[in-house]
Structure formats: structure tokens, C-alpha cells
PDB file of C-alpha atoms in Angstrom:
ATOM      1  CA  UNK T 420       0.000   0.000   0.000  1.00 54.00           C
ATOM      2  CA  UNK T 421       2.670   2.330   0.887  1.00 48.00           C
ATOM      3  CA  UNK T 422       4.855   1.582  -2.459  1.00 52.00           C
ATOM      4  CA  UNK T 423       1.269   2.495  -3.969  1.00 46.00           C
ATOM      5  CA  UNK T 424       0.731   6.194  -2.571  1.00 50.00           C
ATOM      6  CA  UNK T 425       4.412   6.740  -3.183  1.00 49.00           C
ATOM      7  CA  UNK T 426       3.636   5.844  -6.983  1.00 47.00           C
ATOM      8  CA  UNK T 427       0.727   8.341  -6.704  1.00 44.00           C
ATOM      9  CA  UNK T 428       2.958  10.839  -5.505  1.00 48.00           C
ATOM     10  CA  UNK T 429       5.517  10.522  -7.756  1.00 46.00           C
ATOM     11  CA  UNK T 430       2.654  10.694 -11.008  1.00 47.00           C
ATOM     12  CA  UNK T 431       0.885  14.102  -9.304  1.00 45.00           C
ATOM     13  CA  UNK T 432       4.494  15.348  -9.078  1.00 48.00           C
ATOM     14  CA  UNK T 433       5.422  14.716 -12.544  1.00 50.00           C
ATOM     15  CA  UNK T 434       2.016  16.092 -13.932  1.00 47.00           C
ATOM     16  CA  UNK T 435       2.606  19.592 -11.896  1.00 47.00           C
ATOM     17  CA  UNK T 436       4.536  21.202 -14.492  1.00 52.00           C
ATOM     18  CA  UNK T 437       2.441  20.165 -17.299  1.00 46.00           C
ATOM     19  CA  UNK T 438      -0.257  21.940 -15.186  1.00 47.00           C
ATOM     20  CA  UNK T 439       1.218  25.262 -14.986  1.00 48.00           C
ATOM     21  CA  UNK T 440       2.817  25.160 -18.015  1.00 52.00           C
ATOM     22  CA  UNK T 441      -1.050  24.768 -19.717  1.00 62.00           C
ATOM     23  CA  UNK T 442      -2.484  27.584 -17.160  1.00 71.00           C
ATOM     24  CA  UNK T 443       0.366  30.172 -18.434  1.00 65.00           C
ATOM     25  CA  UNK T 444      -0.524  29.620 -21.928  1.00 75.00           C
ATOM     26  CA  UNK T 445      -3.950  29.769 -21.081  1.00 84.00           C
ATOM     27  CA  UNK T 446      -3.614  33.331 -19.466  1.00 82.00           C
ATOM     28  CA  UNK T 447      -1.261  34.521 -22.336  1.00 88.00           C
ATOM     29  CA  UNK T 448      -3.692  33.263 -25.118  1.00 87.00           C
ATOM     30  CA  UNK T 449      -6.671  34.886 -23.221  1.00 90.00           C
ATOM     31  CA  UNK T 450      -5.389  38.563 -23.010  1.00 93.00           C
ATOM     32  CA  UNK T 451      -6.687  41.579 -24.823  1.00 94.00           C
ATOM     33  CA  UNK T 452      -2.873  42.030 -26.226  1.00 95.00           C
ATOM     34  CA  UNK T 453      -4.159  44.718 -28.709  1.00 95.00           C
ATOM     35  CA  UNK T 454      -6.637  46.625 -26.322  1.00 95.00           C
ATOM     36  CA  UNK T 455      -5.544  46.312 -22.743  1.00 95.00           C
ATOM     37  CA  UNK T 456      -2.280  47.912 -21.270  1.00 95.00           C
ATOM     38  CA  UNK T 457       0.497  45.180 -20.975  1.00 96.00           C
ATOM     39  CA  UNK T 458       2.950  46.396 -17.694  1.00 91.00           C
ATOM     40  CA  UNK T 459       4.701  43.161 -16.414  1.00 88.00           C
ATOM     41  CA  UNK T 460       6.590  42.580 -19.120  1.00 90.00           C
ATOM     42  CA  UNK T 461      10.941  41.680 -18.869  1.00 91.00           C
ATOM     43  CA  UNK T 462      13.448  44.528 -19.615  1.00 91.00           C
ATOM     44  CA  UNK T 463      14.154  43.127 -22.738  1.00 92.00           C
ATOM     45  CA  UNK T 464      10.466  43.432 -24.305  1.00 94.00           C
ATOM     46  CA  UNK T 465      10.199  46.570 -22.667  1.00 93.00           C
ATOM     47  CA  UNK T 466      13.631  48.543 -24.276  1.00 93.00           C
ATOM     48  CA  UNK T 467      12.264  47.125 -27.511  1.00 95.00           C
ATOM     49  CA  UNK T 468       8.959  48.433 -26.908  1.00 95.00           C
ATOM     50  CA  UNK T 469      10.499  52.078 -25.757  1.00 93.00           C
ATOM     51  CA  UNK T 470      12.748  51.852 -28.926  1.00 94.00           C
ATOM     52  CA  UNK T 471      10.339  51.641 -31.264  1.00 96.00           C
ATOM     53  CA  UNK T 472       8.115  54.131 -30.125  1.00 96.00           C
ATOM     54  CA  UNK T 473       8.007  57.255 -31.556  1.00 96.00           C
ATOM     55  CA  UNK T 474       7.889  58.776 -35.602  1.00 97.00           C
ATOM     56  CA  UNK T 475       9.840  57.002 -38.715  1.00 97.00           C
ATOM     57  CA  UNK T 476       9.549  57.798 -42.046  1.00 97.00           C
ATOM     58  CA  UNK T 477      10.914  56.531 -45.265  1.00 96.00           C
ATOM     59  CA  UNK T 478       9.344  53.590 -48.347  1.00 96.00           C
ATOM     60  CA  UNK T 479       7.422  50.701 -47.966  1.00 97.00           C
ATOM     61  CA  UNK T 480       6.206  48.074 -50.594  1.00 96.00           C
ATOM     62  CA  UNK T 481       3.317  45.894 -50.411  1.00 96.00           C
ATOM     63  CA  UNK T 482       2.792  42.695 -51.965  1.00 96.00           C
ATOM     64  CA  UNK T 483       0.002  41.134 -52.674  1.00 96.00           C
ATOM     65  CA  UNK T 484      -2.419  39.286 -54.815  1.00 94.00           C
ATOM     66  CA  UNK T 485      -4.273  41.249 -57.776  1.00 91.00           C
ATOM     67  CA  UNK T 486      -7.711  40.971 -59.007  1.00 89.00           C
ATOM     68  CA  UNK T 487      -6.407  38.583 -61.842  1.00 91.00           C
ATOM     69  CA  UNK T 488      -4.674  36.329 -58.501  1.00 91.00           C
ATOM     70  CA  UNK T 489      -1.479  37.491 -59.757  1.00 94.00           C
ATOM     71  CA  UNK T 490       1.525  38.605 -57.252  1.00 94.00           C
ATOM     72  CA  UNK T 491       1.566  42.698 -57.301  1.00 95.00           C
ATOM     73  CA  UNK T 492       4.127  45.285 -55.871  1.00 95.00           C
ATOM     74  CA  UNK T 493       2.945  48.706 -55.089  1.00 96.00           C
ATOM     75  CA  UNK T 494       5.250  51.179 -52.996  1.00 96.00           C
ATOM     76  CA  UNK T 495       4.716  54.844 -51.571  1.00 96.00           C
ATOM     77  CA  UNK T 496       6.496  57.274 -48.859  1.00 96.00           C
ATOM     78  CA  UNK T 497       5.149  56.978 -45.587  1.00 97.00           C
ATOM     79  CA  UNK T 498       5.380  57.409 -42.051  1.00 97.00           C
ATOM     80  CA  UNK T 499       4.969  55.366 -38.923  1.00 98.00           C
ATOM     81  CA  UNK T 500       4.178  56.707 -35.218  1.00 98.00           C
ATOM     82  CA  UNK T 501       4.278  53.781 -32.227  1.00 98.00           C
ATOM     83  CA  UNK T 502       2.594  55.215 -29.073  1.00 97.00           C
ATOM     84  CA  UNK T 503       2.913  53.358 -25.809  1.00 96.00           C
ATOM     85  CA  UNK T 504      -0.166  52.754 -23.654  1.00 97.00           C
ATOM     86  CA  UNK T 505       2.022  54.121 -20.872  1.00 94.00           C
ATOM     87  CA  UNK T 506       6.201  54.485 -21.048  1.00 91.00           C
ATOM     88  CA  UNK T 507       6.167  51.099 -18.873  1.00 93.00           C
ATOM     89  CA  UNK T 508       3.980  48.943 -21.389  1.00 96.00           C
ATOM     90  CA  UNK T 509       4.353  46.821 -24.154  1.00 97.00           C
ATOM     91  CA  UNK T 510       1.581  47.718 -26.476  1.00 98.00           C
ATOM     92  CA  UNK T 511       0.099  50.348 -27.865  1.00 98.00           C
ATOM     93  CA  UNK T 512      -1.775  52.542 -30.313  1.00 98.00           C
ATOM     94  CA  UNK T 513      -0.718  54.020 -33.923  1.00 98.00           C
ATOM     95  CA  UNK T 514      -1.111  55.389 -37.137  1.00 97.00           C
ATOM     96  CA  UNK T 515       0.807  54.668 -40.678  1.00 98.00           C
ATOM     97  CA  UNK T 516       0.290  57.624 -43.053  1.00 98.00           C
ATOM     98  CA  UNK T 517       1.004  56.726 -46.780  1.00 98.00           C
ATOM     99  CA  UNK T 518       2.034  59.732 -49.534  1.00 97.00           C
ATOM    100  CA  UNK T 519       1.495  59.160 -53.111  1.00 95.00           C
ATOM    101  CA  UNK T 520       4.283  61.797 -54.322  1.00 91.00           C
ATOM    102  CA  UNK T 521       1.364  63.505 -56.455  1.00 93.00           C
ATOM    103  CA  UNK T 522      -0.040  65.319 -53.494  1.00 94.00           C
ATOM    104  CA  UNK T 523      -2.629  62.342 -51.977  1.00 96.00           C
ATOM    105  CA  UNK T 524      -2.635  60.484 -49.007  1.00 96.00           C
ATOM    106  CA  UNK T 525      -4.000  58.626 -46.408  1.00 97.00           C
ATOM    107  CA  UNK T 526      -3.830  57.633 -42.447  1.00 98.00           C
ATOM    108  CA  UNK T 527      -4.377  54.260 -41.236  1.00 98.00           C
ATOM    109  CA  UNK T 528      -5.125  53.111 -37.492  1.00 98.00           C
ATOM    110  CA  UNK T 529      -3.523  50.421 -36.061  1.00 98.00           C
ATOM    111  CA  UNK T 530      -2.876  48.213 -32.468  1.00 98.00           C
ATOM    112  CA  UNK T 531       0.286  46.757 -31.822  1.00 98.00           C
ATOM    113  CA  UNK T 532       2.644  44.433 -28.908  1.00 98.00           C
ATOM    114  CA  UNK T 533       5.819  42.966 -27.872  1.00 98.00           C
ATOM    115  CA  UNK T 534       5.696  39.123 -27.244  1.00 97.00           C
ATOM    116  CA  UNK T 535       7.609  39.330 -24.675  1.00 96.00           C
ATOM    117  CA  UNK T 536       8.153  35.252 -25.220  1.00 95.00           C
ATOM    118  CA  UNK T 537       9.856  35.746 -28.500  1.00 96.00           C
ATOM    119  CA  UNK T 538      10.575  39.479 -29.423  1.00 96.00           C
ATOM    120  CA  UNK T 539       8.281  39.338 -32.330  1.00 98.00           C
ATOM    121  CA  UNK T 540       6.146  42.602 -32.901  1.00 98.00           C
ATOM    122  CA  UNK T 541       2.393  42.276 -33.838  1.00 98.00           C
ATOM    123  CA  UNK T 542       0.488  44.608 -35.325  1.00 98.00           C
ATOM    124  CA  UNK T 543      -3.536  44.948 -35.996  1.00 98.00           C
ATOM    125  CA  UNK T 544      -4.493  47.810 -38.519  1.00 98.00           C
ATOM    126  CA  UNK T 545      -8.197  48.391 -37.114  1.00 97.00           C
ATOM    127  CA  UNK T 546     -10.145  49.099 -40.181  1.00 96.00           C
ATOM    128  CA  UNK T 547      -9.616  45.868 -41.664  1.00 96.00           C
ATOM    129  CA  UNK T 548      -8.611  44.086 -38.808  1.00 97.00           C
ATOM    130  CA  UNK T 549      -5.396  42.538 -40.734  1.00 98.00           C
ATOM    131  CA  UNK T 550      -2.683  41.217 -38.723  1.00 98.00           C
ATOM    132  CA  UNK T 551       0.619  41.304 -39.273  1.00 98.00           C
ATOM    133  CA  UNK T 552       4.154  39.972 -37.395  1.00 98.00           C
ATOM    134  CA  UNK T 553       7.590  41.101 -37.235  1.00 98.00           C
ATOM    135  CA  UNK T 554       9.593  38.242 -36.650  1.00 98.00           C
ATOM    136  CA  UNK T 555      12.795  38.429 -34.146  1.00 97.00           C
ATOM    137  CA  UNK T 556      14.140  35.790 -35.878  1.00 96.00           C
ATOM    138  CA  UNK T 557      13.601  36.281 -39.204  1.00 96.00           C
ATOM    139  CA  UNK T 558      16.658  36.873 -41.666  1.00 93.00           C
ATOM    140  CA  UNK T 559      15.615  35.965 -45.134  1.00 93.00           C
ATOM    141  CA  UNK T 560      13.648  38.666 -47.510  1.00 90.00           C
ATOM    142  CA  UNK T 561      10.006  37.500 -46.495  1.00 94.00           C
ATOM    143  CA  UNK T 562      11.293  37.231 -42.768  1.00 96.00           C
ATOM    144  CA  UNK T 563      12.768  39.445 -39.827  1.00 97.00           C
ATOM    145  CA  UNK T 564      13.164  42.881 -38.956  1.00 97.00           C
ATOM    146  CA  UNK T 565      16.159  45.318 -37.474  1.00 96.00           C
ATOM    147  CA  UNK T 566      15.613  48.060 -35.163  1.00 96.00           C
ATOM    148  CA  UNK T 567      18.025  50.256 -33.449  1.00 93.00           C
ATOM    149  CA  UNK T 568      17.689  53.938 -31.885  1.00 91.00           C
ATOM    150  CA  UNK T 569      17.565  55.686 -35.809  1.00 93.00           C
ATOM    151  CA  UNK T 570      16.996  52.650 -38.567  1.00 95.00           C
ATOM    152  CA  UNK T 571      13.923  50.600 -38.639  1.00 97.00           C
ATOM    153  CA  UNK T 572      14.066  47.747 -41.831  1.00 96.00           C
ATOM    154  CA  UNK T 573      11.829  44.381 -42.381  1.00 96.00           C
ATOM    155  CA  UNK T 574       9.007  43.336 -43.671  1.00 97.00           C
ATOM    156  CA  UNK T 575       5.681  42.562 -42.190  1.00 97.00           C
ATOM    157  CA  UNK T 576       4.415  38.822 -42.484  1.00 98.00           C
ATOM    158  CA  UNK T 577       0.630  38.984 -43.185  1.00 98.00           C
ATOM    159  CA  UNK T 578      -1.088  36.244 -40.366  1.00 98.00           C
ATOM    160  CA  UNK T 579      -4.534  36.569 -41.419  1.00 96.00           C
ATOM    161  CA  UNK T 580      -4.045  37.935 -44.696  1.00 97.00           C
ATOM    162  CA  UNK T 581      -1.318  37.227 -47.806  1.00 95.00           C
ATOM    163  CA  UNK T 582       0.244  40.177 -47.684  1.00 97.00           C
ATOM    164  CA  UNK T 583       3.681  41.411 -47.092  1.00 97.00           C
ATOM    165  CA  UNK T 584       4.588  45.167 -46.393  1.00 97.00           C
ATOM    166  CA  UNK T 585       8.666  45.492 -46.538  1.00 96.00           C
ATOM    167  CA  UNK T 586       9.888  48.956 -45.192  1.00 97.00           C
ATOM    168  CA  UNK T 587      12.703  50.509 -45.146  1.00 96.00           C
ATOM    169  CA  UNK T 588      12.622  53.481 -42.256  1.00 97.00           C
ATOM    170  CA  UNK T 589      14.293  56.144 -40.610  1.00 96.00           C
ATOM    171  CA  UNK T 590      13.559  57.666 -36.576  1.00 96.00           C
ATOM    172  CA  UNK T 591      12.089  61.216 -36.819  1.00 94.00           C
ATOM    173  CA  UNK T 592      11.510  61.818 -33.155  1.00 88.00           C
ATOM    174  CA  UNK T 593      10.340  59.967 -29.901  1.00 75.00           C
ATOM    175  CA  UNK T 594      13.620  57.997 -29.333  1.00 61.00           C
ATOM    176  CA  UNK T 595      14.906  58.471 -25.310  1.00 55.00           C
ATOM    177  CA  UNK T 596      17.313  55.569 -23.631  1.00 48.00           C
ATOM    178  CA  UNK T 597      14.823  52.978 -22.708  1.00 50.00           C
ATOM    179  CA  UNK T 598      13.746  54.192 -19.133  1.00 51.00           C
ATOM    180  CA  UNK T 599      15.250  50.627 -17.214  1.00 51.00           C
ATOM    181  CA  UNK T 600      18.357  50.820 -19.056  1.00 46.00           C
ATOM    182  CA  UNK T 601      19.575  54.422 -19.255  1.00 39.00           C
ATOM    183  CA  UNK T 602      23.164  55.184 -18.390  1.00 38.00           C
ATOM    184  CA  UNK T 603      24.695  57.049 -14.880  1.00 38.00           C
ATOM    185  CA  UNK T 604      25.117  59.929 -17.165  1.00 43.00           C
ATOM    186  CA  UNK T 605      22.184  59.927 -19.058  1.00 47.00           C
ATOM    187  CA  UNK T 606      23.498  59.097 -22.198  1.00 49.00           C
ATOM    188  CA  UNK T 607      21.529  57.156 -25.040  1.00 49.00           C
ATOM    189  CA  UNK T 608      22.247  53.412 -24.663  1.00 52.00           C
ATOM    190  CA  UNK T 609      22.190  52.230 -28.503  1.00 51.00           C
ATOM    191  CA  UNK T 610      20.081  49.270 -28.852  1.00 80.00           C
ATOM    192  CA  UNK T 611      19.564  46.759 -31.914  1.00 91.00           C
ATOM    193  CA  UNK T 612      16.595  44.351 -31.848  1.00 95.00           C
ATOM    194  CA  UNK T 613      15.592  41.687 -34.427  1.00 95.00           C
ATOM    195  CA  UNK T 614      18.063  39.186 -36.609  1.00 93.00           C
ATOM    196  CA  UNK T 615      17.240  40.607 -39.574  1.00 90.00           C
ATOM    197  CA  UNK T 616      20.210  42.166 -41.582  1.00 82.00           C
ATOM    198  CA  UNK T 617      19.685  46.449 -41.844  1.00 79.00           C
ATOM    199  CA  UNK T 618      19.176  46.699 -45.817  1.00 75.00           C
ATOM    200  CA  UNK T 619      17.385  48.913 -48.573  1.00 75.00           C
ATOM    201  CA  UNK T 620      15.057  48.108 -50.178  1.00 78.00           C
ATOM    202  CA  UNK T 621      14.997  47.761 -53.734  1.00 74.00           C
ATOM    203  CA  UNK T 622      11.809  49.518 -55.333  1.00 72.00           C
ATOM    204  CA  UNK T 623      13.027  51.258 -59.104  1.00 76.00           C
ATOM    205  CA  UNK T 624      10.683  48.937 -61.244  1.00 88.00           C
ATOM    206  CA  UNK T 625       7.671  49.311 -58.464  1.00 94.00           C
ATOM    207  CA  UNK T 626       4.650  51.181 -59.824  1.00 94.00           C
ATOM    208  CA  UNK T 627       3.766  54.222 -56.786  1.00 94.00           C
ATOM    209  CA  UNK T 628       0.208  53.292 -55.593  1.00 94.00           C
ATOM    210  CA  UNK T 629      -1.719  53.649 -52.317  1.00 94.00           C
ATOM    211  CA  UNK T 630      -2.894  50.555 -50.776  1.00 91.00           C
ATOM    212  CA  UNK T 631      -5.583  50.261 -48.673  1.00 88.00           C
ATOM    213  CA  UNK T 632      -5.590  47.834 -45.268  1.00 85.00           C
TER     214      UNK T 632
END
């Protein structure tokens, strides 16, 4: 009887981790990432969060699938703001404004986070509710993103959609030494996030055009 329990034991121990292991995922899977303020996070999701916030500007190019179902490239100028829900948090609000060259242009809404699991960036645009991610790990053209205090390059992965949106930015304003990490002297700590490789992109042969999400 007593080599029994001991068995018992042994199988509830063993099956504890599993437990919380399947409760954490549980609570991670369940929160309102887009909509409700993220604070906890660890110092490494939160410099990357503080990094990125703030104004860049420079091209992006979207690919997608025409009418005909063919693979189509489109660029245009445009700018990016990230706005923290508060300097501590690891989500936010934000708005993409695209600029046609010929004096027309448009604003679009969108949510974003840090997985602070993985690094990766997500961001919801809200009118259409597409989803894209930023991979940390990505390095190959259709994969990965750089980011550092004044060069932001990638491309966005569509999740829910076929898209892809490379960009090639610059930092306007917002950058500050990420609040946990700022030197004795208060000078700028410099700061590179993603594996991605810092490159132009290539958009000569690329019709301008701007594309609604």
C-alpha cells in the first residue's frame, strides 16, 4: 500500500509542471494584447517596446495578390508613429500615413505588442482588422526585422491575410534611452533588436500606388 501512494505521488508530481505550463498559456492566449495595457513585461520586451516608439519615415512596398490572382508590388512614402499605452507597457496605439508623391494620401489606425516570449512585434491595422508579425528571428527577404535607436528595416508577415509590407525606415523623433536601461550619465544606450540584416530596399521597377488595409 505504501509503495502504492508513493507511486501516486511521484505521477501528481510529474504532472505539476504540465499543469502550470497549460495555465500560463492559457492566461497569455486569453489577453486583450491589442486593447488592454500590458505592464509586467521583462526589460528586454520593454527597451524594444520604448525603442520603437516614436515617428519614422521613409518607403514601404506591399505585396500582394491582384484581381487577376497574380503577385503585385505597389510602394509609396510613408510614415509610422508607435505610441505606448504608458512608457512602462508593451503595447500600444498608432497610425501609418502613406504619400502618393502627387499630393494624396492617407492615415491608417492600427494596435500593436511585444511578445515578450519571443521578441516578435504584432500589429492589428483596425479598419480591416489585418494582422501582421515582425519576426525576431527572421533573416531571409520574407522574414525578420532590425531596429536600433535611428533605422527601422523588415518586412511585415501577413497572419490573417497574404500580404507582405517590406519597409525601409528612418527615426524622426520619440527615441529616449529605454527608461530601465539608461546610463549614470544619461546618455543614449544604442540598442539593436531583431536578426534581420539592416538593408534597402529595392523599389526602381515598383509602380507608386496607395494601398488600402
Amino acid at each position: 500500500m505504501k509503495r502504492l501512494s508513493t507511486y501516486l505521488t511521484l505521477l501528481v508530481m510529474a504532472a505539476l509542471p504540465f499543469t502550470f505550463t497549460s495555465c500560463e498559456e492559457d492566461w497569455y492566449d486569453g489577453y486583450d494584447w491589442y486593447d488592454k495595457p500590458y505592464y509586467d513585461a521583462t526589460d528586454y520586451a520593454l527597451d524594444l517596446a520604448q525603442t520603437l516608439s516614436g515617428t519614422w519615415e521613409g518607403t514601404i512596398i506591399n505585396e500582394y495578390y491582384n484581381e487577376d490572382g497574380e503577385r503585385e508590388q505597389t510602394k509609396c512614402d510613408a510614415d509610422f508613429t508607435f505610441v505606448q499605452y504608458r512608457y512602462d507597457a508593451i503595447n500600444g496605439t498608432g497610425y501609418e500615413t502613406d504619400y502618393d508623391g502627387q499630393g494624396n494620401q492617407q492615415t491608417l489606425r492600427f494596435k500593436w505588442y511585444v511578445d515578450y516570449r519571443t521578441g516578435n512585434v504584432n500589429i492589428e491595422y483596425v479598419s480591416s482588422g489585418y494582422r501582421f508579425l515582425l519576426d525576431a528571428n527572421g533573416n531571409s527577404k520574407y522574414s525578420g526585422f532590425s531596429l536600433d535607436n535611428n533605422y527601422f528595416d523588415g518586412v511585415m508577415e501577413g497572419v490573417n491575410n497574404d500580404e507582405f509590407i517590406f519597409f525601409s525606415l528612418n527615426r524622426v523623433s520619440g527615441y529616449n534611452a529605454p527608461l530601465k536601461t539608461k546610463a549614470t550619465d544619461g546618455a543614449a544606450k544604442t540598442v539593436r533588436f531583431g536578426k534581420g540584416e539592416r538593408k534597402q530596399i529595392s523599389d526602381s521597377d515598383v509602380p507608386v500606388m496607395l494601398r488600402r488595409r
